[in-house]
mmCIF file of C-alpha atoms in Angstrom:
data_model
loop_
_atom_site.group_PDB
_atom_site.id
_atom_site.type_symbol
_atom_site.label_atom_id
_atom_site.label_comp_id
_atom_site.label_asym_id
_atom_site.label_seq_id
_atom_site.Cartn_x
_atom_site.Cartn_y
_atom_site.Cartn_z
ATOM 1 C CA UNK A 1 149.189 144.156 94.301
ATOM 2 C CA UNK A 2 152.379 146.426 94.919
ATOM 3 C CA UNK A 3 151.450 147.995 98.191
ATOM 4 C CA UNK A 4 154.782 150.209 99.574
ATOM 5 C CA UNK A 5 154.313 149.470 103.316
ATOM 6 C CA UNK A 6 151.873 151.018 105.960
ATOM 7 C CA UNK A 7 153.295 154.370 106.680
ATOM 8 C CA UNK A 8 151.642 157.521 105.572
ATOM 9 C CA UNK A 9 153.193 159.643 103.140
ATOM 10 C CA UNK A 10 152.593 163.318 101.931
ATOM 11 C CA UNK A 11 151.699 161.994 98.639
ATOM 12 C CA UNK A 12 148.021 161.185 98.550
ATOM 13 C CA UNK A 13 147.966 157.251 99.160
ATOM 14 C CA UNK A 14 146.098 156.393 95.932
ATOM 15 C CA UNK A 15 148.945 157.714 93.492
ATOM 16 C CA UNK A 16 150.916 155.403 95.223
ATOM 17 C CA UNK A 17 148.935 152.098 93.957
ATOM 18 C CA UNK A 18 149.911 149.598 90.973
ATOM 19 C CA UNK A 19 148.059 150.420 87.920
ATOM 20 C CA UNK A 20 146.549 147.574 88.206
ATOM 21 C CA UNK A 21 144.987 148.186 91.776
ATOM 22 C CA UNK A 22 144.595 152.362 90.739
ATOM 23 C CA UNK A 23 141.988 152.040 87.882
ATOM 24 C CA UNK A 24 140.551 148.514 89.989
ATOM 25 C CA UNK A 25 136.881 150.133 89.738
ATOM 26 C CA UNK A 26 137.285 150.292 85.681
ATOM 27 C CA UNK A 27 138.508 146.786 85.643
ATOM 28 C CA UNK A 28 135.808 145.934 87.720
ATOM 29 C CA UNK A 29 132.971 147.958 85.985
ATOM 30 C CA UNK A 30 134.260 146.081 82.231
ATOM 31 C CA UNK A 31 134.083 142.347 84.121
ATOM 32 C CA UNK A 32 130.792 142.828 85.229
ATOM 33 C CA UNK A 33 129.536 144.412 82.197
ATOM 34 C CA UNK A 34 131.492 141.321 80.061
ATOM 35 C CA UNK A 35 129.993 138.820 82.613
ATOM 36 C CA UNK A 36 126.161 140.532 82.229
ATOM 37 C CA UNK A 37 126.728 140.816 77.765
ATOM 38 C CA UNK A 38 128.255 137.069 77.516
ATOM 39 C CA UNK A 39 125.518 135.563 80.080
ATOM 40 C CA UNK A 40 123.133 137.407 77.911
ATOM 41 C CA UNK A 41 124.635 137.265 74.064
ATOM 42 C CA UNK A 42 126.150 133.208 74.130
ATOM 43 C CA UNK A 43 123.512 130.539 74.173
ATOM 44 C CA UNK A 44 123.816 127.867 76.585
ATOM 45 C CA UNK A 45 126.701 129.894 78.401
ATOM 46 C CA UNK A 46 125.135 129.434 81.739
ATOM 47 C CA UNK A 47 124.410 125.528 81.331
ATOM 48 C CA UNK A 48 128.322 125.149 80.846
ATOM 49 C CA UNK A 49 129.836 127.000 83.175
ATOM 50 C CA UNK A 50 127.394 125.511 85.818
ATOM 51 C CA UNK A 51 127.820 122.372 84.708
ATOM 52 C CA UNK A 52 130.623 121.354 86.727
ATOM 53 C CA UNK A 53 130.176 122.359 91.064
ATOM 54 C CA UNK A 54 132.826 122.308 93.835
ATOM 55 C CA UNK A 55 130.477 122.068 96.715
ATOM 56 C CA UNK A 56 127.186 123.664 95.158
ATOM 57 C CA UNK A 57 129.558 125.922 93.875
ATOM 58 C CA UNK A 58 130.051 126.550 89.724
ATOM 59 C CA UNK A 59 133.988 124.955 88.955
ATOM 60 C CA UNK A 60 135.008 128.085 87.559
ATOM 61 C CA UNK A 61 134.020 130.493 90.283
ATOM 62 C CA UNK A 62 135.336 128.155 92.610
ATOM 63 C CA UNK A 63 139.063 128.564 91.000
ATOM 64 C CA UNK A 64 138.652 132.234 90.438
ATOM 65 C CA UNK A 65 138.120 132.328 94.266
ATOM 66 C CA UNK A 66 140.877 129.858 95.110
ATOM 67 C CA UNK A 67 142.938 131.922 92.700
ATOM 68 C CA UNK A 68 142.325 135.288 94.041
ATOM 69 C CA UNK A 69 143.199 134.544 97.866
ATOM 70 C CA UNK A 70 146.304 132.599 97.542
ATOM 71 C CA UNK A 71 148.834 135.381 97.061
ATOM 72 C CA UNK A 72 147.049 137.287 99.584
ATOM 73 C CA UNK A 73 147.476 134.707 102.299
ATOM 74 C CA UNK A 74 150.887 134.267 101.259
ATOM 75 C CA UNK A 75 151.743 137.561 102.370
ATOM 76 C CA UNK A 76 150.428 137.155 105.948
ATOM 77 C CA UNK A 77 153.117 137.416 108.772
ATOM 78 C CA UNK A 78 152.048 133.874 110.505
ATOM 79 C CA UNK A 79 154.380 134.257 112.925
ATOM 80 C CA UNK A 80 152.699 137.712 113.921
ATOM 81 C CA UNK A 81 149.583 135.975 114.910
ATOM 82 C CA UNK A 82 149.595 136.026 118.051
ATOM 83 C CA UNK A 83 149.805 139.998 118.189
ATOM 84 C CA UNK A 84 146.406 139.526 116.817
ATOM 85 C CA UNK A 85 144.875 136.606 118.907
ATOM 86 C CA UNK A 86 146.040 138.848 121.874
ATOM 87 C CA UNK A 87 143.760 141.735 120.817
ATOM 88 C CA UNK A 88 140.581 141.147 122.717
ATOM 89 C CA UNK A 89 138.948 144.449 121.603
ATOM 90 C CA UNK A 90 139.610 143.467 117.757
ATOM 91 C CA UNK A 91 138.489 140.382 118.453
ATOM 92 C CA UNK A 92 134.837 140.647 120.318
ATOM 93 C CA UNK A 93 134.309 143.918 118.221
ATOM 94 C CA UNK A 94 134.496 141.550 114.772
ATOM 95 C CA UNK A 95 132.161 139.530 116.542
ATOM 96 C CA UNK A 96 129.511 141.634 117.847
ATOM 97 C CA UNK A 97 129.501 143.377 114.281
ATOM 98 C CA UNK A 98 128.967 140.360 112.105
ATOM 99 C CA UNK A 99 127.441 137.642 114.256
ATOM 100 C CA UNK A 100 124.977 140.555 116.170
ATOM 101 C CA UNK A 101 124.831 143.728 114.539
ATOM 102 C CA UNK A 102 125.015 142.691 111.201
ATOM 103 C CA UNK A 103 122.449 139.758 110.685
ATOM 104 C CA UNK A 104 120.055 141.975 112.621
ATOM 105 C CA UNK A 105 120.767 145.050 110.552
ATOM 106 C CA UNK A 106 119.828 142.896 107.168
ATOM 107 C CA UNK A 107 116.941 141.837 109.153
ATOM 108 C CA UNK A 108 115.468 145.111 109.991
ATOM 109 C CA UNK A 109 116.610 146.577 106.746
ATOM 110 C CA UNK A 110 114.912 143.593 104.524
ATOM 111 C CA UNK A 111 111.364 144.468 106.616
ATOM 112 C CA UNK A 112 111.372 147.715 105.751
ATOM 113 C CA UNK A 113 112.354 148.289 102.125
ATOM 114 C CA UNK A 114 110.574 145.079 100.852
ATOM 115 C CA UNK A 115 107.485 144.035 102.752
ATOM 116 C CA UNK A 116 105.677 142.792 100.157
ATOM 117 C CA UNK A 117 108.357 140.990 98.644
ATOM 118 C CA UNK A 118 108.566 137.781 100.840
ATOM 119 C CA UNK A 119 111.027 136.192 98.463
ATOM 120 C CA UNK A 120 113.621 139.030 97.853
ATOM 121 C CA UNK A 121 113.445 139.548 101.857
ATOM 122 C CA UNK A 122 114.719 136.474 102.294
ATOM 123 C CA UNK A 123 117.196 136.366 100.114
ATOM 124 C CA UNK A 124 118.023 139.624 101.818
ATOM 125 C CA UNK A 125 118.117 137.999 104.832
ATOM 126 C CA UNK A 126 120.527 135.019 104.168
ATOM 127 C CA UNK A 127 122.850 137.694 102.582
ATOM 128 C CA UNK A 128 122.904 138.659 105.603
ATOM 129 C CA UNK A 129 123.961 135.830 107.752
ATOM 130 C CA UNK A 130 126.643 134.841 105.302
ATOM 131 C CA UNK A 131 129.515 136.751 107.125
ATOM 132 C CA UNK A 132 132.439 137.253 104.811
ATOM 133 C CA UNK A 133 135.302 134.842 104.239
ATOM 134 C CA UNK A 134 136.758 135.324 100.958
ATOM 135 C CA UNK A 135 136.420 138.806 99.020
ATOM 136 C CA UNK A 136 137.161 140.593 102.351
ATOM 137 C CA UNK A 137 140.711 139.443 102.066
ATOM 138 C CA UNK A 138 140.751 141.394 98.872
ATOM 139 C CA UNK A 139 139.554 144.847 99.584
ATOM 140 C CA UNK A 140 141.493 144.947 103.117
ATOM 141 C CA UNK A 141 144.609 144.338 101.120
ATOM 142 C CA UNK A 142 143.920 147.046 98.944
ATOM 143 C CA UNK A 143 142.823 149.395 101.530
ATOM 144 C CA UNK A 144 146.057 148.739 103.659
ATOM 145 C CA UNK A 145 144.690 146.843 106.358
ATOM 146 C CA UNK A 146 146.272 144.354 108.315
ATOM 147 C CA UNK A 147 146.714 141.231 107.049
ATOM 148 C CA UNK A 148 147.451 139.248 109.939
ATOM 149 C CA UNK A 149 144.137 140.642 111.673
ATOM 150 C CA UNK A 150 142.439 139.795 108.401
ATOM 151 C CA UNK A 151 143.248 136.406 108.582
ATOM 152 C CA UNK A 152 142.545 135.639 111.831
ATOM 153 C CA UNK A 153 138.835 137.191 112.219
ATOM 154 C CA UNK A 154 138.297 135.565 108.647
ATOM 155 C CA UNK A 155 139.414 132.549 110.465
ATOM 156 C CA UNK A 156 137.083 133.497 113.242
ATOM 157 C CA UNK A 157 133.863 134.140 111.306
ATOM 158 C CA UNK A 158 134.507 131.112 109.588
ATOM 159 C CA UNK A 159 134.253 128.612 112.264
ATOM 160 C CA UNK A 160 131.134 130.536 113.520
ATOM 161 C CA UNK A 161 129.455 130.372 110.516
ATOM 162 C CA UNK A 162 129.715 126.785 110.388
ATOM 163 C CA UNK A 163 127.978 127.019 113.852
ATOM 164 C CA UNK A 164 125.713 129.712 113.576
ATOM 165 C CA UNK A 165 124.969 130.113 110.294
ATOM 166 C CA UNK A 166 121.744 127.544 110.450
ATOM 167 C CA UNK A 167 120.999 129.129 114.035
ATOM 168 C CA UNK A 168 120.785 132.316 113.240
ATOM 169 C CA UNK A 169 118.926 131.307 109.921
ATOM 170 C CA UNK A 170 116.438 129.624 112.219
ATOM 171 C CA UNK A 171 115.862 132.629 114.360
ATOM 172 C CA UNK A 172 115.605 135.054 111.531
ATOM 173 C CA UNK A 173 112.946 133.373 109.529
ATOM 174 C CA UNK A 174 110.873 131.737 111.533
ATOM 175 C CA UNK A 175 111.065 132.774 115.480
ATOM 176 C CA UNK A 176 111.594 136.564 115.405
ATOM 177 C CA UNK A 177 108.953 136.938 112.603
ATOM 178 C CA UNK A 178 106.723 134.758 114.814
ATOM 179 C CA UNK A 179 107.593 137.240 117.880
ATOM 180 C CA UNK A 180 106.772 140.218 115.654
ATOM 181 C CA UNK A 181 103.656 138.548 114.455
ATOM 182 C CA UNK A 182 105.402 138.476 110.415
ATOM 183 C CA UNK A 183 105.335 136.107 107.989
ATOM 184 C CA UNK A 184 107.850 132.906 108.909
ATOM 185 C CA UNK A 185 109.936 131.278 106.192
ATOM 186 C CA UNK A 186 111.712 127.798 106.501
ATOM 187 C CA UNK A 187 115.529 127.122 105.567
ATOM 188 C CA UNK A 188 116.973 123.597 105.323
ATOM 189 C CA UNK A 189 120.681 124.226 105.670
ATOM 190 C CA UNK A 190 122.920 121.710 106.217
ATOM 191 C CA UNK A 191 125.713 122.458 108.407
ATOM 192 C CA UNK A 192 128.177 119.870 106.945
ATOM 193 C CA UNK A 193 127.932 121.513 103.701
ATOM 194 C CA UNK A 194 129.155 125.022 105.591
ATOM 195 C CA UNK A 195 132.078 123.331 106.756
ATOM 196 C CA UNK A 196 132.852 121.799 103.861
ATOM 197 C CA UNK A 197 132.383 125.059 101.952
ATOM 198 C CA UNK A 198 134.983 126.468 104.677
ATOM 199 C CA UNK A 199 136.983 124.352 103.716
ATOM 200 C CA UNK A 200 137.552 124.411 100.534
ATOM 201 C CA UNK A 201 137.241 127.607 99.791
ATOM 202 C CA UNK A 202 139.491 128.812 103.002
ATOM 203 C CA UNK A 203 141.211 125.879 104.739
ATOM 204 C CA UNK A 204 143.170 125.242 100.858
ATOM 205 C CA UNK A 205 144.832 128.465 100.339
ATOM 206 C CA UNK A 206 145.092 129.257 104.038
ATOM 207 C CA UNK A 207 147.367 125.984 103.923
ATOM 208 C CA UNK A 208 148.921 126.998 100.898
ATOM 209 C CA UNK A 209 149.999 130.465 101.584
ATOM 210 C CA UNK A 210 151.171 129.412 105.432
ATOM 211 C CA UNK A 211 152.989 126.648 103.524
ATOM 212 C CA UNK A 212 154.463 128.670 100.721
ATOM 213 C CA UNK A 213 155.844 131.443 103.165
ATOM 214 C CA UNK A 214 157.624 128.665 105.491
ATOM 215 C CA UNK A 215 158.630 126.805 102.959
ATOM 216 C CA UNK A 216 159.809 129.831 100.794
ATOM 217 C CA UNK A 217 161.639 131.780 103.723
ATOM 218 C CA UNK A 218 163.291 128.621 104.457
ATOM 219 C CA UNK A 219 164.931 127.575 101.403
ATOM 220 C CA UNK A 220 165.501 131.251 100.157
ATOM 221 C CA UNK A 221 165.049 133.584 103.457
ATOM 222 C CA UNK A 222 162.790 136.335 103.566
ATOM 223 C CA UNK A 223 164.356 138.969 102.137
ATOM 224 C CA UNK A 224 164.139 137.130 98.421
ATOM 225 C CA UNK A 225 160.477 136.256 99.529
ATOM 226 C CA UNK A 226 159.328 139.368 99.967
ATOM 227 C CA UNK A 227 161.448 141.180 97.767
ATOM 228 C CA UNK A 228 161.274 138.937 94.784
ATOM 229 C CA UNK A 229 158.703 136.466 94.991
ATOM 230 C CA UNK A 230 155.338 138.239 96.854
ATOM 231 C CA UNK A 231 155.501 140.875 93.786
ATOM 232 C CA UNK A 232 155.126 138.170 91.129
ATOM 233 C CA UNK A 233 152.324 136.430 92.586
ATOM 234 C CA UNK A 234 150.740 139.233 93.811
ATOM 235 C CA UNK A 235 148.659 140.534 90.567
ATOM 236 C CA UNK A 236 146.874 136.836 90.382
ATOM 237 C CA UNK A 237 144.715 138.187 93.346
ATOM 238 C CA UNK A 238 142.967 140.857 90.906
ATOM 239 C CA UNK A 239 142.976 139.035 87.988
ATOM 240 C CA UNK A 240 141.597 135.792 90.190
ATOM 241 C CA UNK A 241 138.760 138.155 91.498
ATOM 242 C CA UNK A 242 138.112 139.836 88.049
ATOM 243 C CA UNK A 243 137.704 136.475 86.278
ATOM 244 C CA UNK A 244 135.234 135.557 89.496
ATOM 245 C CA UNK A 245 133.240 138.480 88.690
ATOM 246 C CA UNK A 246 133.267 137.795 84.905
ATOM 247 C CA UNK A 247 131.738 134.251 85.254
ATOM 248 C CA UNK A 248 129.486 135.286 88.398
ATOM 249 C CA UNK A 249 127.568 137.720 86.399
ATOM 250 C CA UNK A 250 128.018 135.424 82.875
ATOM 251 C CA UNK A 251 125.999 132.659 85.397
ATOM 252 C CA UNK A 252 123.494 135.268 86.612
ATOM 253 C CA UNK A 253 123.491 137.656 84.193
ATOM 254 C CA UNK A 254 120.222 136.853 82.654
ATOM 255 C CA UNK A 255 118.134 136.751 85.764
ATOM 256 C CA UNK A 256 119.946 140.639 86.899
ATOM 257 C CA UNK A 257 119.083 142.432 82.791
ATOM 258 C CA UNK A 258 115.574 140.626 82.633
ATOM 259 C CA UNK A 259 114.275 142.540 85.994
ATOM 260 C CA UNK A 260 115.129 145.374 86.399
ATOM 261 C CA UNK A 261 113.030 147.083 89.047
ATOM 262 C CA UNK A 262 113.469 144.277 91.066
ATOM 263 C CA UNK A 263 117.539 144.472 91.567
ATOM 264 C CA UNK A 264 116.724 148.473 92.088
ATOM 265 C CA UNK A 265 114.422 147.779 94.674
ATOM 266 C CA UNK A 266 116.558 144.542 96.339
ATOM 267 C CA UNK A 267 120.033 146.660 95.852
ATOM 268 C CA UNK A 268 118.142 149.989 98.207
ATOM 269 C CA UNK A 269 118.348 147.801 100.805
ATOM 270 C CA UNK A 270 121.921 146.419 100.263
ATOM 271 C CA UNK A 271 123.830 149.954 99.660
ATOM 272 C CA UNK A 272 121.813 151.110 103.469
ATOM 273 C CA UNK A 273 123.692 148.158 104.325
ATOM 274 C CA UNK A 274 127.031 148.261 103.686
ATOM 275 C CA UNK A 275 127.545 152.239 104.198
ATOM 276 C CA UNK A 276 126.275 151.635 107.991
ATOM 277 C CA UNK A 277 128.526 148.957 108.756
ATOM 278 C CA UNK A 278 131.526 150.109 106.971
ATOM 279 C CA UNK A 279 131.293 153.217 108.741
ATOM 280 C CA UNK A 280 129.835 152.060 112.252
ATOM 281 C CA UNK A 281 132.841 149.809 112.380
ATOM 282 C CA UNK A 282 135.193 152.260 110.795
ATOM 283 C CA UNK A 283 134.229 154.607 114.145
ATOM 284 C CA UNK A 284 134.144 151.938 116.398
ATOM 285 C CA UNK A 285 137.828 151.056 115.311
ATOM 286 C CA UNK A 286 138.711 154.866 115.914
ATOM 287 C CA UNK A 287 136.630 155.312 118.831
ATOM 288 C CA UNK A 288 138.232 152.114 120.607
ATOM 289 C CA UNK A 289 141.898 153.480 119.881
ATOM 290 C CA UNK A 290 143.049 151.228 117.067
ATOM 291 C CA UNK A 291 145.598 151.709 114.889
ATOM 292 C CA UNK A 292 144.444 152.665 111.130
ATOM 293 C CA UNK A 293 145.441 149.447 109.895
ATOM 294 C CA UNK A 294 143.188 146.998 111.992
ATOM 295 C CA UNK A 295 140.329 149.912 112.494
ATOM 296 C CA UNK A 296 140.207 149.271 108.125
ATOM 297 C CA UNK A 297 140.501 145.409 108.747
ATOM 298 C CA UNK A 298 137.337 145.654 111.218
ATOM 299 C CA UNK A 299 135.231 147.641 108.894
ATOM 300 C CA UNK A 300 135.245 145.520 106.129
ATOM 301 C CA UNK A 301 134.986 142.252 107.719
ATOM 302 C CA UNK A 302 132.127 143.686 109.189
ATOM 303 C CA UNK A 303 130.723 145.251 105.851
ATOM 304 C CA UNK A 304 131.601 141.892 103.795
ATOM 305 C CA UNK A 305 129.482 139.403 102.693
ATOM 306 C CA UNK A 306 129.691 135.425 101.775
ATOM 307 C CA UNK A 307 127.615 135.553 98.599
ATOM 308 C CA UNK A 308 128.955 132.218 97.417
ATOM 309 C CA UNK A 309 127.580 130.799 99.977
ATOM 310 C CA UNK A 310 124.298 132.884 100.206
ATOM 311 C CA UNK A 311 123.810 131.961 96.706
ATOM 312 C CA UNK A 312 124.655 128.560 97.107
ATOM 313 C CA UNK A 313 122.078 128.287 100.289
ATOM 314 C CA UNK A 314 118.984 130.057 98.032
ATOM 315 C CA UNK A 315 119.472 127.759 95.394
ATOM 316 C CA UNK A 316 119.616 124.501 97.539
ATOM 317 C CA UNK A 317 117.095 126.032 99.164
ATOM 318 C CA UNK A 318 114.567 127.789 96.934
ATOM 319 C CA UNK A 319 115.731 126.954 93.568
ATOM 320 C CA UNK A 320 117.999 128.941 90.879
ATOM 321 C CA UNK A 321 115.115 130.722 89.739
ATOM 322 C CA UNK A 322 113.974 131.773 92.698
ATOM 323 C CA UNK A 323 113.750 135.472 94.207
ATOM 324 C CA UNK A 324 115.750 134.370 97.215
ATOM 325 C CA UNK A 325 118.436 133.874 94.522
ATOM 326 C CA UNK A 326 118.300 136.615 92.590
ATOM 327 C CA UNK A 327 118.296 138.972 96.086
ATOM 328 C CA UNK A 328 121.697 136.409 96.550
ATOM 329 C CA UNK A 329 123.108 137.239 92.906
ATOM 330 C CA UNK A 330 122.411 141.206 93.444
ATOM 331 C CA UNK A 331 124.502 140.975 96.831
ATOM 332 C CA UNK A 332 127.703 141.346 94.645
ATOM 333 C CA UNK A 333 126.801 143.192 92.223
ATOM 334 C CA UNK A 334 125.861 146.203 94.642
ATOM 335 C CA UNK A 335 128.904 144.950 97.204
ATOM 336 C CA UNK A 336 131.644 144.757 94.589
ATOM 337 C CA UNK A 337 131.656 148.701 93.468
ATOM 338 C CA UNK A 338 130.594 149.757 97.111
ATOM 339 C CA UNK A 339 133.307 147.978 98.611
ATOM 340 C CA UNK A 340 135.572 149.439 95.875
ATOM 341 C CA UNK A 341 134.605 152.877 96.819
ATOM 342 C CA UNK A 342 135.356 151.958 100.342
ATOM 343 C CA UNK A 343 138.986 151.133 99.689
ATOM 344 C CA UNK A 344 139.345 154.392 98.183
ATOM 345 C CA UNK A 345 137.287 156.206 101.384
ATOM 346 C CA UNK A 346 139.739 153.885 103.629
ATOM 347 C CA UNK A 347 142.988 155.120 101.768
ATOM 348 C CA UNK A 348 141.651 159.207 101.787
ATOM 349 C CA UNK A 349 140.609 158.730 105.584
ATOM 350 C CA UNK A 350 144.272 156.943 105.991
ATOM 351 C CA UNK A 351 146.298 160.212 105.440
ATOM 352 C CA UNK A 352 144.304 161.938 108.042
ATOM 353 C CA UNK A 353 144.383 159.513 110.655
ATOM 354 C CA UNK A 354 146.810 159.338 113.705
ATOM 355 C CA UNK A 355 147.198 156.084 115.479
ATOM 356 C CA UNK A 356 147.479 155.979 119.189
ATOM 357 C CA UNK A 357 150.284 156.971 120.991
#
């Protein structure tokens, strides 16, 4: 990614991208449709690839996600932190959104599109307590958000979701459905596992982009860094998070072609979803005075989901075949483009928008 700074320009924002990040939503659209063809066309595809986990996780998605935040984390300012940490609104705004708002959104929103489809509800409904930790990082970078305020509410989310997640999965299948006189659902979730899953899939290249930025500013200074060695690394992110999406939908691909109606009916639901808190947040950001860059970083922290992990919870949970997996499966495939088309609604909004004085 070959993002020129965070000051508008009269040029339209877009024309200013890499090729690579301009025509993202074509690259996109061909590694899903690769994914869906290969899961479908090669035998025993799915048995392979899943052979192998990284914390109930396939090997190769787990890479592909390890992959596509390095070079993103290796950008971050670490030393601009604190600008961040000191930032109360940011910081109980991200909260409220994906810890209140945003579980009991998925909630309401599962209820009323599928009532009579306990099983894709659910699945619905651990969507969305599975707040955002990895893809995030992606579309805020694209989108010209700030990184620094990325990293610490993904930072933040994460150690709530190790906390919460089970809680919250608790009260949203079985004791507000009891209130409400609804049908109750169990979850056996295992908080270790979260943590682990936290991890893994954050802790390692969290370390290893703070590391490669001291480390690399130290021997070199940051001029070369910044200059030289953040544009050669940068394109992995894309083609880390294309090859994610390529063996997500190669793993899943069968279950998404062979019903149809059901991922129409379970993505209705989904694309309510993520336009309400994309744009509550985005006008929350505005409304609260923030600059453009962490009013963009709110929004889609907010909007964001963890599907790895939602997946990884319906399966332990429910089994692969299950509808609570396949509602977990069709979380990316209706996030991924509507997240995409919110980069490009962040960057058009961008040019109009005047940070506080």
């Amino acid at each position: 990614m070959t993002h020129t700074g965070h000051s508008p320009a009269a040029a339209p924002v877009v024309a200013r991208l890499s090729r690579l990040d301009r025509f993202l939503p074509l690259w996109i659209a061909l590694a899903m449709g690769v994914g869906l063809l290969a899961g479908r066309g090669i035998p025993g595809l799915g048995d392979v690839l899943d052979a192998v986990h990284v914390d109930g996780i396939s090997l190769p998605i787990a890479l592909g996600l390890l992959v596509m935040m390095y070079p993103v984390l290796a950008k971050v300012r670490y030393d601009r932190l604190d600008e961040v940490t000191g930032d109360r609104r940011l910081l109980w705004s991200s909260l409220v959104l994906n810890w209140v708002l945003g579980p009991a959104l998925m909630f309401a929103l599962a209820w009323l599109f599928l009532p009579d489809l306990p099983e894709y509800r659910t699945g619905l409904i651990i969507v969305g307590l599975a707040r955002c930790i990895a893809m995030v990082i992606i579309w805020n970078d694209l989108a010209c958000g700030d990184r620094e305020a990325a990293a610490v509410l993904v930072a933040l989310n994460s150690m709530f979701q190790v906390v919460a997640f089970g809680i919250l999965g608790w009260f949203y299948l079985q004791v507000l459905p009891g209130w409400l006189g609804l049908e109750q659902t169990g979850l056996d979730v295992n908080a270790l596992q979260i943590a682990k899953s936290v991890v893994i899939f954050l802790g390692i290249p969290l370390l290893a982009g703070y590391l490669t930025r001291r480390l690399g500013e130290k021997a070199k200074g940051r001029a070369w860094y910044e200059g030289k060695f953040l544009p050669r690394i940068g394109p992995a992110a894309l083609y880390g998070l294309l090859f994610t999406i390529v063996i997500l939908f190669a793993l899943q691909g069968d279950q998404i072609t062979s019903r149809p109606l059901d991922v129409a009916r379970i993505a209705l639901p989904l694309l309510v979803y993520f336009a309400i808190m994309w744009a509550g947040s985005f006008l929350l950001g505005r409304g609260l005075g923030m600059s453009y860059e962490r009013t963009t970083t709110l929004a889609f922290t907010a909007a964001g989901n963890n599907f790895e992990l939602a997946i990884a919870v319906a399966i332990a949970t429910f089994g692969i075949s299950s509808g609570q997996a396949l509602a977990g499966v069709v979380g990316p495939l209706i996030e991924v483009p509507v997240l995409v088309a919110l980069v490009y609604a962040a960057l058009y909004a961008r040019r109009r928008f005047r940070a506080p004085t």
